[in-house]
mmCIF file of C-alpha atoms and ligand atoms in Angstrom:
data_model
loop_
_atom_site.group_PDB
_atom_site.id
_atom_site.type_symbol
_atom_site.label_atom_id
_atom_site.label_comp_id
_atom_site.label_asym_id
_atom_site.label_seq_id
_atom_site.Cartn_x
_atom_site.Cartn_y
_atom_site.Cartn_z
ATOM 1 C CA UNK A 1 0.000 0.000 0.000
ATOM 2 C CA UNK A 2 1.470 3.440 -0.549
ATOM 3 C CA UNK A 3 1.437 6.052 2.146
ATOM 4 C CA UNK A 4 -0.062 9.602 1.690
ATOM 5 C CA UNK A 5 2.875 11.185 0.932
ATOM 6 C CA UNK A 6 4.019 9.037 -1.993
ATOM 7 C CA UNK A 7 0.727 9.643 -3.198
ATOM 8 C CA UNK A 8 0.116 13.352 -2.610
ATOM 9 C CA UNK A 9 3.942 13.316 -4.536
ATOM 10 C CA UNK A 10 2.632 11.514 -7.379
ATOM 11 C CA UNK A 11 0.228 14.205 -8.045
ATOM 12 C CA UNK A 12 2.499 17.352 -8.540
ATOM 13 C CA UNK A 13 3.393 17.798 -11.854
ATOM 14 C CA UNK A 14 6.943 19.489 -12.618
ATOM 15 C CA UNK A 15 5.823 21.352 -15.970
ATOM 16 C CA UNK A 16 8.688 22.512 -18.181
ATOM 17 C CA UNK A 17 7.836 24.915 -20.801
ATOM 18 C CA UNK A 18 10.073 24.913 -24.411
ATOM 19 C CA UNK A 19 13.569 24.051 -22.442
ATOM 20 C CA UNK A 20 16.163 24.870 -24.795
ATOM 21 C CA UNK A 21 19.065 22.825 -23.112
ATOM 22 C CA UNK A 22 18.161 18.670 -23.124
ATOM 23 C CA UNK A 23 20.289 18.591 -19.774
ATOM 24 C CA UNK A 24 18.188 20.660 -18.065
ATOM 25 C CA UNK A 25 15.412 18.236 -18.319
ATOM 26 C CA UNK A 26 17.718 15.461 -17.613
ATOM 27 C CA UNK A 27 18.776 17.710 -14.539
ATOM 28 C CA UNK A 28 15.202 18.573 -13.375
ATOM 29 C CA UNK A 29 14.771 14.702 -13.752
ATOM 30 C CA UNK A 30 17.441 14.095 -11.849
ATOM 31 C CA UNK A 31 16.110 16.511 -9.166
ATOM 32 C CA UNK A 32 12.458 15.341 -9.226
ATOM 33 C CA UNK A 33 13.944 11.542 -7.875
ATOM 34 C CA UNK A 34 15.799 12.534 -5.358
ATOM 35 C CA UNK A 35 13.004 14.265 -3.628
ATOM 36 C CA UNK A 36 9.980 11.639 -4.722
ATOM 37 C CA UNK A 37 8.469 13.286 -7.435
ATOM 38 C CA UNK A 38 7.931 11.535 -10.704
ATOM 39 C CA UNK A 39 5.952 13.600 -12.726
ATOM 40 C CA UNK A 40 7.285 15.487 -15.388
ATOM 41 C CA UNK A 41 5.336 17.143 -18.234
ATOM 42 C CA UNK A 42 7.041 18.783 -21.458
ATOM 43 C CA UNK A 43 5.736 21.814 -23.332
ATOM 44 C CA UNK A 44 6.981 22.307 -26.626
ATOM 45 C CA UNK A 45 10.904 21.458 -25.952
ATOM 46 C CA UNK A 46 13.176 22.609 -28.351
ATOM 47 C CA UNK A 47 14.668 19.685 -28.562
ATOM 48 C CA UNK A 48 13.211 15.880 -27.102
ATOM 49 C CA UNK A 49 15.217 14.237 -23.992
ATOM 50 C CA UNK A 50 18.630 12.590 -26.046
ATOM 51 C CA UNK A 51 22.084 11.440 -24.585
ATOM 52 C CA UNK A 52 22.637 14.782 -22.556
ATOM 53 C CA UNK A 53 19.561 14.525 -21.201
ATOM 54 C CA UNK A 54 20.317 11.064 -20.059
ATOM 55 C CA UNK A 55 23.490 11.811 -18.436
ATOM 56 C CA UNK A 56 22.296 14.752 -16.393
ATOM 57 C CA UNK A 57 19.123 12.652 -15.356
ATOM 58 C CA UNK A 58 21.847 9.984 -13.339
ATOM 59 C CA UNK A 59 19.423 7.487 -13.329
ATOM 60 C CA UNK A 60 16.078 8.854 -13.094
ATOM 61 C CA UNK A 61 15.471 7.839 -16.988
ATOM 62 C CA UNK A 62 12.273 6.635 -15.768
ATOM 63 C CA UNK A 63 11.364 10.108 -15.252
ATOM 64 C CA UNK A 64 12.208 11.124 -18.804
ATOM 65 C CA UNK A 65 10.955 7.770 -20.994
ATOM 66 C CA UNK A 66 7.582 8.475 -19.348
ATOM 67 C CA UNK A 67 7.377 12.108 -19.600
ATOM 68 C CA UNK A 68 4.361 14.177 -21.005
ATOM 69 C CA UNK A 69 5.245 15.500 -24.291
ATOM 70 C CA UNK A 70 3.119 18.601 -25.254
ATOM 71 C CA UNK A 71 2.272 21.193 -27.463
ATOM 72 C CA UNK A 72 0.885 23.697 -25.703
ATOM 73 C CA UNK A 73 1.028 24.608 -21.842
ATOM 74 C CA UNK A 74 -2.901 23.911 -21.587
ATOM 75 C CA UNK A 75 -2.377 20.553 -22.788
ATOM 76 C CA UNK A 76 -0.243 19.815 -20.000
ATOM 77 C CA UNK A 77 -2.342 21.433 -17.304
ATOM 78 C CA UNK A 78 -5.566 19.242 -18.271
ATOM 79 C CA UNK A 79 -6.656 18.177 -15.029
ATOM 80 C CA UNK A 80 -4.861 19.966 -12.914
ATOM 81 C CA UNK A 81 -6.934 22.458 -10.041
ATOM 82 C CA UNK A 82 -4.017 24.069 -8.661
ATOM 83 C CA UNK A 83 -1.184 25.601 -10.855
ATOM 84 C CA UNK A 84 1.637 27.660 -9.433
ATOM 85 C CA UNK A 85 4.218 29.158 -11.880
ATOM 86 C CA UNK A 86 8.013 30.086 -10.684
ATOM 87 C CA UNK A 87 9.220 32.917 -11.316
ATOM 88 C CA UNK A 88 12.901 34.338 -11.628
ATOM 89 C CA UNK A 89 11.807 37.905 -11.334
ATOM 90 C CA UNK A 90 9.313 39.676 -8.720
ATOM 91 C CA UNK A 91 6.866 41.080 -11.713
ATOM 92 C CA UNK A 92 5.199 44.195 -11.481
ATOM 93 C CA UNK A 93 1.837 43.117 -12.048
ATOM 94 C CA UNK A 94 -0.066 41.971 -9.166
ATOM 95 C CA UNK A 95 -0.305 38.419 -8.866
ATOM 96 C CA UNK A 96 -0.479 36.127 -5.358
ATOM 97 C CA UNK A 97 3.162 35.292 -5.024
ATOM 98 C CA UNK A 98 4.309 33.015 -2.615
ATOM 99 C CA UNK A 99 7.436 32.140 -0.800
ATOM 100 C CA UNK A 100 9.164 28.213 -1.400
ATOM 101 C CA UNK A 101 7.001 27.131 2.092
ATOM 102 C CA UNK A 102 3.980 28.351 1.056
ATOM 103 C CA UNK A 103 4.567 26.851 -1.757
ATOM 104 C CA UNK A 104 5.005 23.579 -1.377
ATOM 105 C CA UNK A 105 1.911 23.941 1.578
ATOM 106 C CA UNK A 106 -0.384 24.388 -0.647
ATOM 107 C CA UNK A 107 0.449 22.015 -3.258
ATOM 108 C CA UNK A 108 1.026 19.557 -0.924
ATOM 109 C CA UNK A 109 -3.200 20.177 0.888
ATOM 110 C CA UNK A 110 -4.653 20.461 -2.899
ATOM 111 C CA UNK A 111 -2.497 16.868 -3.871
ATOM 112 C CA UNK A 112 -4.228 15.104 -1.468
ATOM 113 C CA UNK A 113 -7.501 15.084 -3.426
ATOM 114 C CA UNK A 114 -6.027 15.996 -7.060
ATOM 115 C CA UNK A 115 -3.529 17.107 -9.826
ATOM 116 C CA UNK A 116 -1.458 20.061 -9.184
ATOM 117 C CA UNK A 117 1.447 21.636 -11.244
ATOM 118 C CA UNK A 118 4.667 24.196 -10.919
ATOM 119 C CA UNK A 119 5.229 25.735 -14.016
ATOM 120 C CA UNK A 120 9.104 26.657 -14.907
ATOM 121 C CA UNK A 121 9.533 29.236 -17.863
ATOM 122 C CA UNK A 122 12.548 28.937 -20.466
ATOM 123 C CA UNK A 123 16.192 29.529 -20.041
ATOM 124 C CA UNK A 124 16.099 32.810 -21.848
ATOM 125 C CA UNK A 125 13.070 34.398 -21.218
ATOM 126 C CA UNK A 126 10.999 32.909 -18.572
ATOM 127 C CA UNK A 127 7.514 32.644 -18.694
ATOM 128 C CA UNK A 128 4.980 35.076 -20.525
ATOM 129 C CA UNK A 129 2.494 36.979 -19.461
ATOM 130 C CA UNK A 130 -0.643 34.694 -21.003
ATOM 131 C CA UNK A 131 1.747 31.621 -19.619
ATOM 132 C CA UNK A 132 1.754 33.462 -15.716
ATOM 133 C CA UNK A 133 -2.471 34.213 -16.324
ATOM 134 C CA UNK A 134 -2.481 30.060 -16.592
ATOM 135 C CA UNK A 135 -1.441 30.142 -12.696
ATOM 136 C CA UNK A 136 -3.193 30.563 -9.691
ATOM 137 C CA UNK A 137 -0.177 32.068 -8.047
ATOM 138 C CA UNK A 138 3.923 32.897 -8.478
ATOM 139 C CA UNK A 139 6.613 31.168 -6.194
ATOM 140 C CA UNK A 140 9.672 33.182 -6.229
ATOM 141 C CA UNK A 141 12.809 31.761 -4.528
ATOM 142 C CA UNK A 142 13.934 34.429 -2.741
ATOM 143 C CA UNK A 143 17.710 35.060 -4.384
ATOM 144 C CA UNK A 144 19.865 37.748 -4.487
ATOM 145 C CA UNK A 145 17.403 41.033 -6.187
ATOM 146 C CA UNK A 146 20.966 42.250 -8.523
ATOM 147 C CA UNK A 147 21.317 38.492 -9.733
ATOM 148 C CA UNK A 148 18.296 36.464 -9.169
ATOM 149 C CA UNK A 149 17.764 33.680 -11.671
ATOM 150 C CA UNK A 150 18.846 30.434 -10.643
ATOM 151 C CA UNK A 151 18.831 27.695 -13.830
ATOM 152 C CA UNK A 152 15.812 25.901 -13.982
ATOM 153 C CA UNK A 153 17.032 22.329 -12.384
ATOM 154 C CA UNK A 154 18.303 24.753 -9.420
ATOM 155 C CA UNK A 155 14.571 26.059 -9.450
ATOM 156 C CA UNK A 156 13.395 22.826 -9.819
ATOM 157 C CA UNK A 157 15.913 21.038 -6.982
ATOM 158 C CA UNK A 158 14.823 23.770 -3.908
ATOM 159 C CA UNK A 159 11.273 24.072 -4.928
ATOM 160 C CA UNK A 160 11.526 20.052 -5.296
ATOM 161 C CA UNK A 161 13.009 19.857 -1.580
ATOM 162 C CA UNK A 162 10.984 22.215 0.099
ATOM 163 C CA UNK A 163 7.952 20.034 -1.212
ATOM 164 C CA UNK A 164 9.604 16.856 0.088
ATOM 165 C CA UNK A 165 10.608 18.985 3.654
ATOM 166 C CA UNK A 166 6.967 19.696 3.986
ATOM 167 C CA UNK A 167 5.606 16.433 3.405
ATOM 168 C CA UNK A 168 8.270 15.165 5.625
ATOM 169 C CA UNK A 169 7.288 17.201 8.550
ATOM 170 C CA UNK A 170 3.757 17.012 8.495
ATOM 171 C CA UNK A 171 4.348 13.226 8.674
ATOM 172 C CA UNK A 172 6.318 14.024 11.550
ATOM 173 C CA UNK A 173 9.780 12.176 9.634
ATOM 174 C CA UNK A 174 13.112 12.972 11.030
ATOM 175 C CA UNK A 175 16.443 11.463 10.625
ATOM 176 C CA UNK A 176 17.441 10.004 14.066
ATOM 177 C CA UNK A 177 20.900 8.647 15.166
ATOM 178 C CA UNK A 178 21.479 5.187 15.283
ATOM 179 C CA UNK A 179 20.686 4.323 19.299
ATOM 180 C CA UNK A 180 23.756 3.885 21.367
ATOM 181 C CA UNK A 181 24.734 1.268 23.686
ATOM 182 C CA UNK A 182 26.094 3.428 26.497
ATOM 183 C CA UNK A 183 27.470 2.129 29.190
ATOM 184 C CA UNK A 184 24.905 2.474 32.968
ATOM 185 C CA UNK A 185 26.174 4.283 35.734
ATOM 186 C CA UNK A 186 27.411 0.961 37.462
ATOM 187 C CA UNK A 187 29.542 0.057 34.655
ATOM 188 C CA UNK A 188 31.116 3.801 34.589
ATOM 189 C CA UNK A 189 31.552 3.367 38.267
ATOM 190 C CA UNK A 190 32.990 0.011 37.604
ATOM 191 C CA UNK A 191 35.513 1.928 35.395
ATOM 192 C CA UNK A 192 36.591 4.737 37.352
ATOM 193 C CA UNK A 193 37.359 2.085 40.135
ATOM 194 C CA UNK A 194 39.691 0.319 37.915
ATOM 195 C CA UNK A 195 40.901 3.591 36.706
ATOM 196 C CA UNK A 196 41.696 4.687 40.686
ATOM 197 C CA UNK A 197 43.287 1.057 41.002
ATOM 198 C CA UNK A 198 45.191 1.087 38.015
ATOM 199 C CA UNK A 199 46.936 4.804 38.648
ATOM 200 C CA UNK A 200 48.093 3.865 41.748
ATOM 201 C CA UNK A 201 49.482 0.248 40.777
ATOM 202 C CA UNK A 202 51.981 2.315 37.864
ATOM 203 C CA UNK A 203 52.285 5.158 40.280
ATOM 204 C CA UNK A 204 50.708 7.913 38.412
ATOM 205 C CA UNK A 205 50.216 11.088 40.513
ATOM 206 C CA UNK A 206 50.513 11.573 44.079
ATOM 207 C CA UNK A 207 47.859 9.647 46.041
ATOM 208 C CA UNK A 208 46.811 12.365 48.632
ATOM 209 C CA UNK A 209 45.693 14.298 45.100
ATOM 210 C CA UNK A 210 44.460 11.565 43.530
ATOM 211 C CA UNK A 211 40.458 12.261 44.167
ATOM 212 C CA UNK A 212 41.062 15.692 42.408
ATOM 213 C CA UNK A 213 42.478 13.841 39.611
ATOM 214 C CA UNK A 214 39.721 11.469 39.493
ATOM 215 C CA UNK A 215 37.156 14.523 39.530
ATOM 216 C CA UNK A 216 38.874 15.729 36.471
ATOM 217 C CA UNK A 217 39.180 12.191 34.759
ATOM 218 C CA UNK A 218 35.551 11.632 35.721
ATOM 219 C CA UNK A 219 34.389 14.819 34.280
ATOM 220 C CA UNK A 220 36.289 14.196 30.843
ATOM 221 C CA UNK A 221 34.762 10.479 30.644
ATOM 222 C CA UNK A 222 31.372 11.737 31.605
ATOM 223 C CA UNK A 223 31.585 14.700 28.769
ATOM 224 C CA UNK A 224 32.331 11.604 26.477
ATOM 225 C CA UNK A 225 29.581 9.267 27.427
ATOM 226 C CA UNK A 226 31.590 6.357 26.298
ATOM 227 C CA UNK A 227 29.466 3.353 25.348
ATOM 228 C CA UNK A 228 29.621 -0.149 26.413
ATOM 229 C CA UNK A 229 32.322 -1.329 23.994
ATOM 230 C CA UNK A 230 34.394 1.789 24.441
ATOM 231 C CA UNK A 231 33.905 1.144 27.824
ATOM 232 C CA UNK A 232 35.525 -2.302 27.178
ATOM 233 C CA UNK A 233 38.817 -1.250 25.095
ATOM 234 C CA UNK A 234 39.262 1.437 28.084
ATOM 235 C CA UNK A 235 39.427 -1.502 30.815
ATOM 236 C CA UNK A 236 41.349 -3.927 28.481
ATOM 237 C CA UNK A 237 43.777 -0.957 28.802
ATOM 238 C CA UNK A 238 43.830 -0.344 32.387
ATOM 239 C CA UNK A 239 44.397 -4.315 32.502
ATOM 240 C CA UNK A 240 47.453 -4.317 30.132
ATOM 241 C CA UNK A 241 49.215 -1.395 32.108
ATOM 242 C CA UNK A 242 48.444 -3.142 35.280
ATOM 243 C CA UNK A 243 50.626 -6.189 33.303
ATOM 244 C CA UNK A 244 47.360 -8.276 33.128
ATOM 245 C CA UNK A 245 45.770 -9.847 30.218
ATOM 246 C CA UNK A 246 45.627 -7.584 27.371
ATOM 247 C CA UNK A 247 41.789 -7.274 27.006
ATOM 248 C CA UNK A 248 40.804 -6.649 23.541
ATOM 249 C CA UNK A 249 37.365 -6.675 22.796
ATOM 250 C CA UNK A 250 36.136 -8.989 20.205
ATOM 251 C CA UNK A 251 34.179 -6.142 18.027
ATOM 252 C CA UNK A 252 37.639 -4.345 17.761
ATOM 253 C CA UNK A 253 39.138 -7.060 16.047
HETATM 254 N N1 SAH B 301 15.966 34.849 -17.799
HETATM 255 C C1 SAH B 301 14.766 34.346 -17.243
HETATM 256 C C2 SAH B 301 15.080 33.338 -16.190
HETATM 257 C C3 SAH B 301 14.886 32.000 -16.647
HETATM 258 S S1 SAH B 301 15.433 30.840 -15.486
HETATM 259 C C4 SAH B 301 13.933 35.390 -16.613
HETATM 260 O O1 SAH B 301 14.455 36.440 -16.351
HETATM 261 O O2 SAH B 301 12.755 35.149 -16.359
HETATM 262 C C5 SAH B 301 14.358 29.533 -15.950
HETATM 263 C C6 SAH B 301 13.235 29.262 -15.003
HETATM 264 O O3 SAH B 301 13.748 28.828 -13.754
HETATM 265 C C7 SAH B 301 12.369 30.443 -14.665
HETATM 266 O O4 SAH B 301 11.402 30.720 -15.660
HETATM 267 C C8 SAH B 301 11.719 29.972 -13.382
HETATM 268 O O5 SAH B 301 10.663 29.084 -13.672
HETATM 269 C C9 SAH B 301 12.861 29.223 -12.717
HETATM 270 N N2 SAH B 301 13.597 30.106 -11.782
HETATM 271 C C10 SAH B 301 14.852 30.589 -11.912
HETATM 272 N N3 SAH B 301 15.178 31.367 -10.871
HETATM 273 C C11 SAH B 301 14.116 31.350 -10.033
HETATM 274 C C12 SAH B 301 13.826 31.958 -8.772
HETATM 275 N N4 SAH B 301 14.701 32.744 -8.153
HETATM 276 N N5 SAH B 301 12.623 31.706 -8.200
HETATM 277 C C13 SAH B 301 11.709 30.909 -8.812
HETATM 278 N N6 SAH B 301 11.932 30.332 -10.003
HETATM 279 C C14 SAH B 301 13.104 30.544 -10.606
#
């Protein structure tokens, strides 16, 4: 069964109108994957996906063999009840524009129930006016105002992300360390009392200042909450200084 993200994912279209470079679809490809998209729509590309575009997709060829291929920009909105277009310049007329978050909020409530698209202009010139009236609203990644058009797979990779970083934390999805086995207070106490033990057997310090020294020594092994097996190669230590049995843990090995 797929869960509500993959399928809220699956209905945001990527739209790319009349791209002139093939590696910039292959790039937007590329960029869809990694974040869980997979649909891509074509209007009017100078030029179908070819060996460039391959290369810069790095594996999502899925994404290309079964993109849309269209003529016109209406063709590859059929269906669609939201449509947001991105936009490399803050325009002077007066259209909602949005920021990447709100964004990728709203596509992601509308994709619940139905098809949604971003629209990304050409490399030269954007998107028109009549394209921009096709769209419910403008995102605008917020770049530097004296140099502010990213290329479209750069477009296409944040906007992609902040989709995928929305979905992710309305699911409540984080990336968690793997759990350590640290070592309980008895076994740290076990230490330090071999540690005490072993000091004074090789003659380390003076004894009448040894529980100053220990404070320290505690304090530095307590700031690195050693785990169970560090715990282990510490003690096989103390034991080979002390001229016992050197003590090598087995997961060393
Ligand atoms: N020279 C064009 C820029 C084209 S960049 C112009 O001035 O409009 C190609 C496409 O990438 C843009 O049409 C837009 O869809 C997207 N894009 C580039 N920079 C962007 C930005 N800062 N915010 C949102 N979309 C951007």
């Amino acid at each position: 069964m797929i869960d509500q993200m993959t399928a809220s994912l699956a209905r945001i279209r990527f739209v790319l109108v009349e791209t002139t470079h093939t590696g910039n679809i292959g790039a937007v490809a590329r960029a869809m994957k990694t974040m869980g998209l997979s649909r891509l729509e074509l209007v009017a590309p100078r030029h179908l996906p070819d060996a460039e575009a391959l290369a810069r997709a790095s594996g999502a060829d899925d994404l290309l063999e079964h993109a849309g291929i269209h003529e016109t920009l209406v063709d590859a909105l059929a269906g669609c009840r939201l449509v947001i277009g991105a936009s490399a310049r803050l325009r002077t007329i007066e259209w909602p524009l949005l920021e990447p978050p709100e964004c990728a909020q709203q596509l992601l409530d509308e994709s619940a129930t139905g098809d949604v698209a971003l629209v990304f202009g050409r490399e030269s010139s954007g998107l028109t006016n009549a394209e921009l009236a096709r769209c419910h609203a403008l995102v605008h990644i917020p770049t530097n105002p004296d140099f502010s058009s990213l290329n479209v797979a750069a477009a296409a990779q944040v906007l992609a992300y902040e989709i995928r970083r929305t979905a992710r934390a309305e699911q409540g999805e984080r990336l968690t360390d793997q759990p350590r086995d640290l070592a309980t207070a008895e076994e740290m106490e076990g230490f330090y009392g071999h540690l005490t033990e072993t000091l004074f057997a090789i003659r380390f310090g003076d004894p009448e200042q040894s529980h100053k020294l220990m404070r320290r020594l505690r304090r530095l092994f307590n700031r690195a909450r050693p785990d169970r097996v560090e715990l282990n190669i510490l003690r096989g230590i103390l034991s080979a200084a002390q001229g016992g049995k050197t003590a090598r843990c087995d997961a060393e090995r």
